[in-house]
XYZ file of C-alpha atoms in Angstrom:
596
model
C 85.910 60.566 99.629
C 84.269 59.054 96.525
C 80.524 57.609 96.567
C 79.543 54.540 94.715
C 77.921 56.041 91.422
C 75.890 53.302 91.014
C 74.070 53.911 93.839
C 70.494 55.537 93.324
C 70.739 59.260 93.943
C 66.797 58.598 95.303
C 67.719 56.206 97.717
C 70.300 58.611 99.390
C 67.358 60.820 99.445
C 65.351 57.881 101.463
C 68.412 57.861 103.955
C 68.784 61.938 104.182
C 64.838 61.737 104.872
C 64.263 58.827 106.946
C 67.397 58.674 108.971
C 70.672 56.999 107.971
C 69.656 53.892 110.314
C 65.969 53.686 107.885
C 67.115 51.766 105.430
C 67.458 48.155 106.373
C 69.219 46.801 103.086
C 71.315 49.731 102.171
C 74.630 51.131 103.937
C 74.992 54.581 103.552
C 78.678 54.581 104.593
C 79.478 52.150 102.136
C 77.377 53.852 99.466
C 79.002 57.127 100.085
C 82.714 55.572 99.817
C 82.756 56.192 103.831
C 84.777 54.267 106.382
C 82.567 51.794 108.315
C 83.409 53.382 111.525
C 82.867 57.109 110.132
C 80.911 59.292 112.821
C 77.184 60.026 111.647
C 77.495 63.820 111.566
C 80.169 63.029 108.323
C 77.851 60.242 107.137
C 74.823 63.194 107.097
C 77.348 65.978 105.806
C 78.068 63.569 102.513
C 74.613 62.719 101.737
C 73.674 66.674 101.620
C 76.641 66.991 99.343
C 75.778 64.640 97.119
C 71.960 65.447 97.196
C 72.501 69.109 96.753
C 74.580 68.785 94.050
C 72.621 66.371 92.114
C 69.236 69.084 92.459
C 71.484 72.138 91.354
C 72.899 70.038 88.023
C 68.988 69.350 87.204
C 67.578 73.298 87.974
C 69.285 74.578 84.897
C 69.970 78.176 83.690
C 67.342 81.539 83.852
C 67.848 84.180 81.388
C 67.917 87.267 82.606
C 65.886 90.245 81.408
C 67.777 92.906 79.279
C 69.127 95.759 81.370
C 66.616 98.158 79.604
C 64.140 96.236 80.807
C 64.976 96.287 84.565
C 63.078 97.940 86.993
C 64.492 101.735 87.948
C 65.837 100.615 91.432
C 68.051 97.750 89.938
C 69.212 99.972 86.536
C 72.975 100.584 86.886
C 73.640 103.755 88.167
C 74.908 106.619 85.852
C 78.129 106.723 84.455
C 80.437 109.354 85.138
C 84.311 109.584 84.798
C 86.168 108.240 87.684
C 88.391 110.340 90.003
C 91.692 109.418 90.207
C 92.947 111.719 92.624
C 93.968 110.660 96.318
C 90.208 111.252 97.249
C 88.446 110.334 94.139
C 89.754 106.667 95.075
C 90.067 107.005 98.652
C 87.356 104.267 100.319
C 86.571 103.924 103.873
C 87.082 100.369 104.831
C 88.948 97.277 102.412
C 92.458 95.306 103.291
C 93.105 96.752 99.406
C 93.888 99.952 97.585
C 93.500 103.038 99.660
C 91.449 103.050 102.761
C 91.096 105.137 105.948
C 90.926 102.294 107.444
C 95.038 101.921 106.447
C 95.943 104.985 107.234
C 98.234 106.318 110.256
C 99.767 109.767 109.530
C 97.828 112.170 111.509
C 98.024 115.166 109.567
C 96.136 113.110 106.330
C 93.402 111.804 108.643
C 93.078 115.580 109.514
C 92.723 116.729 105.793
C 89.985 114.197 104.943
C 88.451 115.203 107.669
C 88.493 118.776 106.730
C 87.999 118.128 102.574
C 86.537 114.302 102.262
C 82.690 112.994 101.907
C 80.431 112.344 105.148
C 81.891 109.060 104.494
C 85.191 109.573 104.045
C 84.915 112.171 107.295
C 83.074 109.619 109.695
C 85.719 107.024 108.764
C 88.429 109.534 109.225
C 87.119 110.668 112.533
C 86.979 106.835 113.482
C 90.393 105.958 112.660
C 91.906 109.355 114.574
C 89.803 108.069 117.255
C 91.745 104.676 117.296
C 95.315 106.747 116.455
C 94.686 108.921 119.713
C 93.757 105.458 121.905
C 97.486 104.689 121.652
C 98.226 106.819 125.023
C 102.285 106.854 123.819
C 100.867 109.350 121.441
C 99.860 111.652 122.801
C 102.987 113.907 123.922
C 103.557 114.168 120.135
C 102.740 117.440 118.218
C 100.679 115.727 115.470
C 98.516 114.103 118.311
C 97.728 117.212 120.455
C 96.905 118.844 116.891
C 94.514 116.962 116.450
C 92.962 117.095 119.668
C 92.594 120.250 119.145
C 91.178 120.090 115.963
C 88.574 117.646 116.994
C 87.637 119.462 119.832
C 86.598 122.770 118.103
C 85.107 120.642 115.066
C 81.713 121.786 114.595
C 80.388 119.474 112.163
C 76.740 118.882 112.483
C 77.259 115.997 110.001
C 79.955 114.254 112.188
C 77.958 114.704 115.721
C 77.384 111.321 117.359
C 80.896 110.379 116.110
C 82.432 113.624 117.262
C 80.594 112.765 120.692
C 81.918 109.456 120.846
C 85.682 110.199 119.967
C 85.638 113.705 122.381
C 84.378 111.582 125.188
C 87.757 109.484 125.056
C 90.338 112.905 124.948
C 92.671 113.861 127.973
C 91.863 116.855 129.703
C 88.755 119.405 129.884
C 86.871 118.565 126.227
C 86.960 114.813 127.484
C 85.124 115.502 130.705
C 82.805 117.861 128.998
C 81.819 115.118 126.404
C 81.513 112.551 129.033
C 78.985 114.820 131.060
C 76.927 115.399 127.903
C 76.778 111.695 127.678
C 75.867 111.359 131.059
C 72.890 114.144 130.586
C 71.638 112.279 127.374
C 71.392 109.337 129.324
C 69.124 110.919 131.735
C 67.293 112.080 129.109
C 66.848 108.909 127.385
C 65.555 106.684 130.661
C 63.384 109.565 131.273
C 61.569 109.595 127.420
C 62.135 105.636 127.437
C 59.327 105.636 130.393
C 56.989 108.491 128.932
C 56.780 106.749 125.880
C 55.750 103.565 127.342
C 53.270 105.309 129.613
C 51.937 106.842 126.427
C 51.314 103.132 124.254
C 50.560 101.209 128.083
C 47.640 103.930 127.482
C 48.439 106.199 131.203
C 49.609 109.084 128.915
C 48.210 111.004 126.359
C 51.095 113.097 125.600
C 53.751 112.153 122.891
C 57.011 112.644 124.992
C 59.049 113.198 121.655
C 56.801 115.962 120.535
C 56.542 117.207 123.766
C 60.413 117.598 124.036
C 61.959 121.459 123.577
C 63.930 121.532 120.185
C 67.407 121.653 121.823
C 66.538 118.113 123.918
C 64.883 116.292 120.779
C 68.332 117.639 119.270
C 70.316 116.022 122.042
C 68.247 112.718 122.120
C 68.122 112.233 118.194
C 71.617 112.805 118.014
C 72.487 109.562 119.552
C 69.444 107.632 117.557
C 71.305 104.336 117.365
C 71.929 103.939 120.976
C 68.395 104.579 122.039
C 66.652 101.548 122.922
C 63.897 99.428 120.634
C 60.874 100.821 122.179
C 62.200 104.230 121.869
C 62.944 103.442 118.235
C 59.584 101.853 116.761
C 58.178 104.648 118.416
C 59.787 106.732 116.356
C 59.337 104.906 113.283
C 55.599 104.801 114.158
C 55.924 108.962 114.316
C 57.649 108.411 111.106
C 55.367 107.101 109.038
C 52.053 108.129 110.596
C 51.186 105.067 111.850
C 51.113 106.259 116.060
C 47.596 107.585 115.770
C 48.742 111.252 116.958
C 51.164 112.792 115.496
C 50.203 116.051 112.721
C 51.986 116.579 109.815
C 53.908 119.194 110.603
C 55.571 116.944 114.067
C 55.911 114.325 111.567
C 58.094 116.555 109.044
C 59.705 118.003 111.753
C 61.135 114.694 113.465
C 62.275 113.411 110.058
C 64.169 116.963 109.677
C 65.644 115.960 113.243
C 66.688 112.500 111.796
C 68.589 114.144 109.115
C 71.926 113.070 110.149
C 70.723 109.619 111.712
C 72.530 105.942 111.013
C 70.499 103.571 112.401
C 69.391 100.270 110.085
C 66.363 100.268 112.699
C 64.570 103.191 110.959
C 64.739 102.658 107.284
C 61.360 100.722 107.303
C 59.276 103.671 108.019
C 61.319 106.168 105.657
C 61.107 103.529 102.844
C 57.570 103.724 104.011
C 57.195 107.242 103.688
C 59.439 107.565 100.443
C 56.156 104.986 99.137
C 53.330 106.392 100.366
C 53.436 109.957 100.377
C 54.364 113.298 98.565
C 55.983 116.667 99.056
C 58.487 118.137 102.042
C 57.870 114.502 103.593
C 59.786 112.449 100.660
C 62.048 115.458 100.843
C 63.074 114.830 104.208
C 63.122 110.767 103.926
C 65.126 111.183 101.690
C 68.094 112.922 102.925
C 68.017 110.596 105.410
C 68.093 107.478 103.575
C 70.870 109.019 101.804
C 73.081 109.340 104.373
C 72.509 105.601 105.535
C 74.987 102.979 104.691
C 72.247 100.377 104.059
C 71.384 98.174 101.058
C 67.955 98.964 101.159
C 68.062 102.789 101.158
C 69.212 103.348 97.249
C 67.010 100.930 95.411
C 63.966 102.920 97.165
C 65.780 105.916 96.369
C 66.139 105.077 92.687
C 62.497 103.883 92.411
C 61.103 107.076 93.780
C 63.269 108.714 91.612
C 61.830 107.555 88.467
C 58.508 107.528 89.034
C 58.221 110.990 90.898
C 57.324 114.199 89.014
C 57.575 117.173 92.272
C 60.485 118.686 91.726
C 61.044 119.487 95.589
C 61.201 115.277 95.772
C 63.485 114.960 92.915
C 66.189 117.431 93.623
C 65.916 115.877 97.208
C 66.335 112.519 96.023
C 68.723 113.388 93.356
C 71.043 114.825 96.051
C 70.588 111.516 98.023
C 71.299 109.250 95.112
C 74.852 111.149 94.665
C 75.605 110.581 98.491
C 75.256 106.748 97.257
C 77.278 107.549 93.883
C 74.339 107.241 91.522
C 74.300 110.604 89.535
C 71.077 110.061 87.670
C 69.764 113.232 88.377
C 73.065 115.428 87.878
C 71.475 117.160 84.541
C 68.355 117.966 86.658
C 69.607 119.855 89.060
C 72.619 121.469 87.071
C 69.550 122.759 84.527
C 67.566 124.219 87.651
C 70.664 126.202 88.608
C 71.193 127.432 85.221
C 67.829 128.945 85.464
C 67.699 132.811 85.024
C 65.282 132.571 88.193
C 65.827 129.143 89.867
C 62.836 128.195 91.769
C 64.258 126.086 94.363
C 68.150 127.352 94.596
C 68.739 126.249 97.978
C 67.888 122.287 97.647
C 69.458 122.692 94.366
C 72.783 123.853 95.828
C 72.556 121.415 98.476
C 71.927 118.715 96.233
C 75.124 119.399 94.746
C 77.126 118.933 97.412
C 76.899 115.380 96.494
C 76.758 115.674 92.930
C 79.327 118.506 91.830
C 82.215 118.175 90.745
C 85.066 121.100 89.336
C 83.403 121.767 86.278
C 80.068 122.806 88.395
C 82.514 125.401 90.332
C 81.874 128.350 88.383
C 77.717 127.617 88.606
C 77.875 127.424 91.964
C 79.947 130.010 92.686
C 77.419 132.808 91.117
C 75.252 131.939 94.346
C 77.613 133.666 97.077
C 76.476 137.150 96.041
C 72.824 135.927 96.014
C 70.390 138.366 98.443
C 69.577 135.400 100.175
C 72.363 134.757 103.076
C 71.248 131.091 103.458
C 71.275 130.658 100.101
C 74.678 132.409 99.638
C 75.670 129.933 103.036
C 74.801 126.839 101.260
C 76.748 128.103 98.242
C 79.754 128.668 100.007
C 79.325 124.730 101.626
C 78.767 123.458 98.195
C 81.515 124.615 97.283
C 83.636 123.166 100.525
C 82.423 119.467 99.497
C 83.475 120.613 95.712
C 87.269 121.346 96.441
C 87.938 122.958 93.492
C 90.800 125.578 93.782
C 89.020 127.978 91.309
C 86.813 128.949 94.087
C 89.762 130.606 96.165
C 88.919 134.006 94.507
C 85.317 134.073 94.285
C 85.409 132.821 98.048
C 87.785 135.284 98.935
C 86.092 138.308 97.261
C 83.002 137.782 98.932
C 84.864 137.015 102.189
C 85.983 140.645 102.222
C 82.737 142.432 100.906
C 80.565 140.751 103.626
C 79.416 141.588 107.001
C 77.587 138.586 107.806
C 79.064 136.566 110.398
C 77.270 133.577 109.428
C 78.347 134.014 105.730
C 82.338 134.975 106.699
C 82.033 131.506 109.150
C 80.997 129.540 106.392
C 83.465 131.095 103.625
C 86.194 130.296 106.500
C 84.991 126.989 106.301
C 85.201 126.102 102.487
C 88.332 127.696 101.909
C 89.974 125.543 104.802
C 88.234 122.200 103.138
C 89.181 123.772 99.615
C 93.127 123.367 101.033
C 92.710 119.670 102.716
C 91.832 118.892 99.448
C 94.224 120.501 97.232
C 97.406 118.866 99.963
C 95.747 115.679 99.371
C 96.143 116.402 95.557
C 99.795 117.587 96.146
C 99.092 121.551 95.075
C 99.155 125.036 95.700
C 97.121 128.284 94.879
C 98.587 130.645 92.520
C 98.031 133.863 94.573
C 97.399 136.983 91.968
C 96.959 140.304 92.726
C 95.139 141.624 90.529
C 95.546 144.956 91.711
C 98.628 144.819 89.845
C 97.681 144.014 86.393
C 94.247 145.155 86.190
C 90.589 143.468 87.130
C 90.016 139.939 86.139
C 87.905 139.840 83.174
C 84.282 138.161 83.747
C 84.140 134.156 82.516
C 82.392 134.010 79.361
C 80.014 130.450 79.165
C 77.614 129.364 77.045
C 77.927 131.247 73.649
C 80.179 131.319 70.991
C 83.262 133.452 71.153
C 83.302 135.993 68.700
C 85.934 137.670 66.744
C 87.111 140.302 69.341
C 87.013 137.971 72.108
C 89.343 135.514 70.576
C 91.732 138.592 69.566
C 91.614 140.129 73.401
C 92.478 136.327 74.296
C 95.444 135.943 72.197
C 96.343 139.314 73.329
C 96.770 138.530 77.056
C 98.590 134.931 76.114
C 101.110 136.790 74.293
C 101.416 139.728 77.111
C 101.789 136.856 79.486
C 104.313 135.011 76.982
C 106.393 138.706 76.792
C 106.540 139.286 80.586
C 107.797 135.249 80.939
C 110.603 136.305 78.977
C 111.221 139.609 80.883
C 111.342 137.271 84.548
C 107.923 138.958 85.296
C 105.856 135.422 86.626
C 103.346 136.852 88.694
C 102.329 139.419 85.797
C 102.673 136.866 82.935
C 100.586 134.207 84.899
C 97.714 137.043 85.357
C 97.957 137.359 81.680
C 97.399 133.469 81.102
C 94.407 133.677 83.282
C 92.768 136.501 81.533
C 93.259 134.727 78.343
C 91.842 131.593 79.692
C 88.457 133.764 81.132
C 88.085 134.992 78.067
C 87.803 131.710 75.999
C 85.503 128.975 77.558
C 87.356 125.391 76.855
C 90.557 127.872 75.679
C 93.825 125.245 76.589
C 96.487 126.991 75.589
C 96.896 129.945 78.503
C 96.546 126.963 81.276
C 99.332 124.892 79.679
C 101.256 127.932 79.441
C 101.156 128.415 83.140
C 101.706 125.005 83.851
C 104.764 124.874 81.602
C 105.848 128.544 83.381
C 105.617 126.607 86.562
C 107.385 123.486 85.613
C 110.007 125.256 84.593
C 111.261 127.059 87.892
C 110.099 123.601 89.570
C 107.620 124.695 91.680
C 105.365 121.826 90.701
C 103.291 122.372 93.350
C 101.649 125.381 91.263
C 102.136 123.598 88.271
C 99.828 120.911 89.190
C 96.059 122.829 89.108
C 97.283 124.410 85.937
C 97.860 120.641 84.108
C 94.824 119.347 85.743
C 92.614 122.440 84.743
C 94.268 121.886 81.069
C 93.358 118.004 81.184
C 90.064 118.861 81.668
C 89.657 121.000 78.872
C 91.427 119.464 76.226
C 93.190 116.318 77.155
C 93.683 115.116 74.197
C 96.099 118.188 73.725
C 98.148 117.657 76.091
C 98.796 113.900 75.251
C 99.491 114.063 71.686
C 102.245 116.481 72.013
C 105.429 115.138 72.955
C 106.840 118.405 75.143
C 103.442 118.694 77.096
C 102.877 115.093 78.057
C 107.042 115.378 79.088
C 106.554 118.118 81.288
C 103.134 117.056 82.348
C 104.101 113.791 83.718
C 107.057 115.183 85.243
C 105.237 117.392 87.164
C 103.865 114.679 89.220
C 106.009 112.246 89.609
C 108.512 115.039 90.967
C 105.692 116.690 92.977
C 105.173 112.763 94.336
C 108.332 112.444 95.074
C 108.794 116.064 97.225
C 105.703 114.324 99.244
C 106.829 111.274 99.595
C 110.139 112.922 101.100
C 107.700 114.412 103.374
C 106.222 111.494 104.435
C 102.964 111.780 103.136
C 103.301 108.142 101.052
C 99.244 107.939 99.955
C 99.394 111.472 98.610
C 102.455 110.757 96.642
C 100.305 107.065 95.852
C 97.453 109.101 94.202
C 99.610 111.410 92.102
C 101.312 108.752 90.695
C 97.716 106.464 90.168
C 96.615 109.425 88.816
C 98.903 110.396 86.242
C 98.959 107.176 84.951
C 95.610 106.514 83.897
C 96.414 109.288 81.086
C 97.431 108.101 78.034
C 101.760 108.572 78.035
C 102.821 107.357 75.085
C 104.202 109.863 74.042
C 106.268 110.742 77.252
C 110.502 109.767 77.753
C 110.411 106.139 78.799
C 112.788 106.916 81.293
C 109.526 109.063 83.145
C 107.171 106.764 81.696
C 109.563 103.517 83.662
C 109.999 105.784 86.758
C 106.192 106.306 86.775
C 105.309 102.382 87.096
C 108.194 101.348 89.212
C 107.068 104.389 91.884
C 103.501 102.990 91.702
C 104.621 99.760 92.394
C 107.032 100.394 95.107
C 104.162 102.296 96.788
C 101.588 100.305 96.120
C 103.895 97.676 97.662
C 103.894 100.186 101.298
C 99.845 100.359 100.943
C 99.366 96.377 100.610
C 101.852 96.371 104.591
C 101.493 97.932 107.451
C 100.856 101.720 106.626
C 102.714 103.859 109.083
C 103.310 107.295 106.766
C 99.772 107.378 104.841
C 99.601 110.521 102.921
């Protein structure tokens, strides 16, 4: 409908105030083009309309202030080269591009669960949890795999969503988690009336500090089903504002929190992350950083900036990357790099959220360290890593140790270390070095000097001799002493990508390429063979998944390979490339039934 422009915009403001019956000389319907009979809801709809727009045409346009100018918790967050692996682009929820959400094959929800982000593991838990609902499933072998596997998960980050999905499995570990729910139930009407005896003022004992450790464990654990009252009281512990509580039962029920989700409790750690200093900030921190909430990273980011303890910023640094803000990356990579790092432990678990392949080798000097819990966390950082150059590090210290804890942990990371590389579509090139000689030590940071580079070409052209004598295993531990020899040294990885490409097992060939990208891209992409054998390495190693079934692995070769520069490849790959993408990209935008 059309209103009568001549009409005064202020006396449609008279009618909107005063009623659309105060105006004795004026019709509203007819001023607003409106029937005569029209209802008075549409009559009131149309003047708002009108009015609205009228006051947004006269408020004009703000400038905004120049980024630099921003304050820290609104800056954009750091730059950093995007992933385009399977995982680098994997998200947990959208109707578009690759989501857990989408995702039905069993065995894929199983390897992000072993090899993905807390977020990209909660989501994957969720959605197994939905796949093992569908009771017609569960006679297959897939299904009762994954019972399995969820039922001897011990992830402390997963553990109210582990309890929630156990609790619905056939058999014995579904009637164990639904009597641990019943017990924490027990346990939460039972605190639920001490603390309101303590504020009604017939208690003077804090029932959450007066709790053993494994029962503040239990109750914690399920935060976000606890009631209000039991909630604000712990906020109040939280940020000191409960009249009781010492410092030490106020660090220690943060600690507790660590893992916690619930929106209801980021008050008093924004609070906290404000107001005070040291292990506290610490600890608020790596809680925040774990909560999907749009308040938790602009506090983050503002602490951040304006802190100077380096316990807070390696702590908040580590939270930022759980939020993908990498602004203190250099930070903690330069207190690693220290001769004597003075906090190695936060540092390492810092970069669990901030690493990425290139930090493998920096965080892989930590597994011999004297420390077991520092050699622990080095072994986890290098789980949430994924990078396949870990494998022998991992393994070598695997076999000199005697630490259960340490051998538990190594068993751990190499399991996540191969989710990831099947969700990348490779394979570890096994050496045994026993064969060929030890593994010379990686050379970093200096210049290479005139015997180095000679020792260097020396293994690549051993390695090149024994290609052409049928000798892979022995050339291929040639190539890999030539590339430790030689930081940022190209040639020795294309070599064994090319040696792998050649005999078709692309699965190998694959960390080879990618190692090769990421030292000298540009290499590979200006020469005409490389890129060739390069790009046909993945979209043949897509298409041997996607045979398999696995349809979003095959999806992020393909994305991946094609955000290099290919020019230079056959059009014939370079056609086959796009019309794969499409075809699966097509699959992803339906109903996903054979996710990768």
């Amino acid at each position: 409908m059309a209103h009568n422009a001549e009409i005064d915009v202020d006396t449609l403001e008279l009618c909107l105030r005063d009623g659309i019956a105060g105006i004795e000389h004026t019709d509203p319907r007819e001023a607003l083009g409106c029937a005569p009979d029209t209802a008075d809801a549409e009559v009131a709809r149309a003047l708002v309309r009108i009015v609205a727009a009228q006051d947004l045409a006269q408020l004009g346009i703000q400038s905004v202030d120049p980024e630099a100018a921003r304050h820290p918790s609104v800056r954009p967050p750091t730059e950093v080269a995007a992933d385009p692996s399977f995982l680098g682009r994997l998200s947990t929820t959208g109707d578009h591009g690759l989501s857990v959400e989408r995702i039905d094959d069993v065995p894929t929800l199983l390897a992000v669960l072993r090899a993905g982000s807390r977020r990209q593991r909660r989501a994957a838990l969720g959605r197994l949890g939905e796949r093992l609902a569908d009771r017609r499933l569960l006679h297959s072998d897939e299904v009762r795999k994954a019972i399995q596997v969820i039922s001897r998960l011990r992830d402390v980050d997963l553990g109210h969503e582990l309890a929630q999905v156990r609790a619905e499995l056939p058999g014995a570990p579904g009637r164990t988690a639904r009597q641990e729910r019943e017990q924490w139930k027990r346990l939460a009407q039972r605190t639920e009336g001490e603390i309101r005896a303590f504020w009604d003022g017939q208690s003077s004992v804090d029932a959450i500090h007066a709790l053993p450790g494994d029962q503040r464990a239990l109750l914690l654990m399920r935060v976000s089903e606890l009631s209000d009252l039991v909630v604000h009281h712990i906020s109040a512990i939280i940020d000191g504002s409960d009249g009781y509580g010492p410092l030490e039962s106020r660090i220690g029920l943060i600690t507790s929190l660590r893992y916690a989700r619930d929106p209801r409790l980021v008050p008093a750690l924004v609070s906290v992350l404000e107001a005070e200093r040291g292990e506290l900030v610490a600890g608020a921190a790596r809680v925040l950083g774990g909560m999907d909430d749009a308040r938790s990273h602009p506090a983050l980011a503002e602490r951040f900036e304006r802190s100077f303890v380096a316990e807070e910023r390696i702590a908040l640094a580590g939270a930022l990357g759980m939020h993908g803000d990498l602004r203190g990356l250099d930070e903690v990579r330069s207190s690693l790099e220290e001769d004597h790092p003075k906090l190695p432990l936060q540092a390492l678990e810092a970069m669990e959220n901030l690493g990425s392949p290139e930090s493998t080798d920096l965080v892989s000097k930590f597994l011999d360290h004297a420390d077991v819990s520092i050699a622990i966390q080095a072994a986890r950082t290098c789980a949430r890593i994924g990078d396949g150059r870990a494998i022998d590090e991992l393994t070598d210290r695997y076999n000199a140790t005697a630490v259960p804890a340490l051998r538990a942990a190594i068993e751990d990371a190499l399991s996540a270390i191969a989710a990831r590389m099947e969700l990348r579509g490779e394979e570890a090139a096994s050496i045994d070095w026993s064969e060929v000689g030890n593994k010379p030590a990686q050379q970093k940071g200096r210049r290479d000097s005139l015997p180095t580079i000679s020792l260097g070409w020396r293994d690549y052209f051993m390695g090149r001799l024994w290609l052409l004598l049928g000798r892979v295993t022995w050339a291929i531990a040639r190539f890999e002493s030539a590339a430790a020899r030689r930081d940022g040294w190209a040639v020795p990885l294309i070599g064994i990508g090319m040696a792998f490409a050649r005999r078709e097992q692309y699965a190998l060939a694959l960390p080879a390429f990618r190692r090769a990208i990421e030292v000298d891209r540009l290499r590979i992409e200006r020469n005409p063979i490389l890129v060739r054998a390069m790009a046909k390495t993945f979209l043949h190693r897509a298409e041997q998944v996607e045979r398999e079934g696995r349809d979003d692995v095959a999806r992020g070769l393909v994305g991946e390979v094609l955000t290099l520069d290919l020019r230079r490849a056959p059009g014939t790959v370079r056609f086959e490339l796009k019309r794969k993408h499409d075809v699966l990209r097509r699959g992803e935008q339906g109903d996903v039934h054979s996710a990768a």
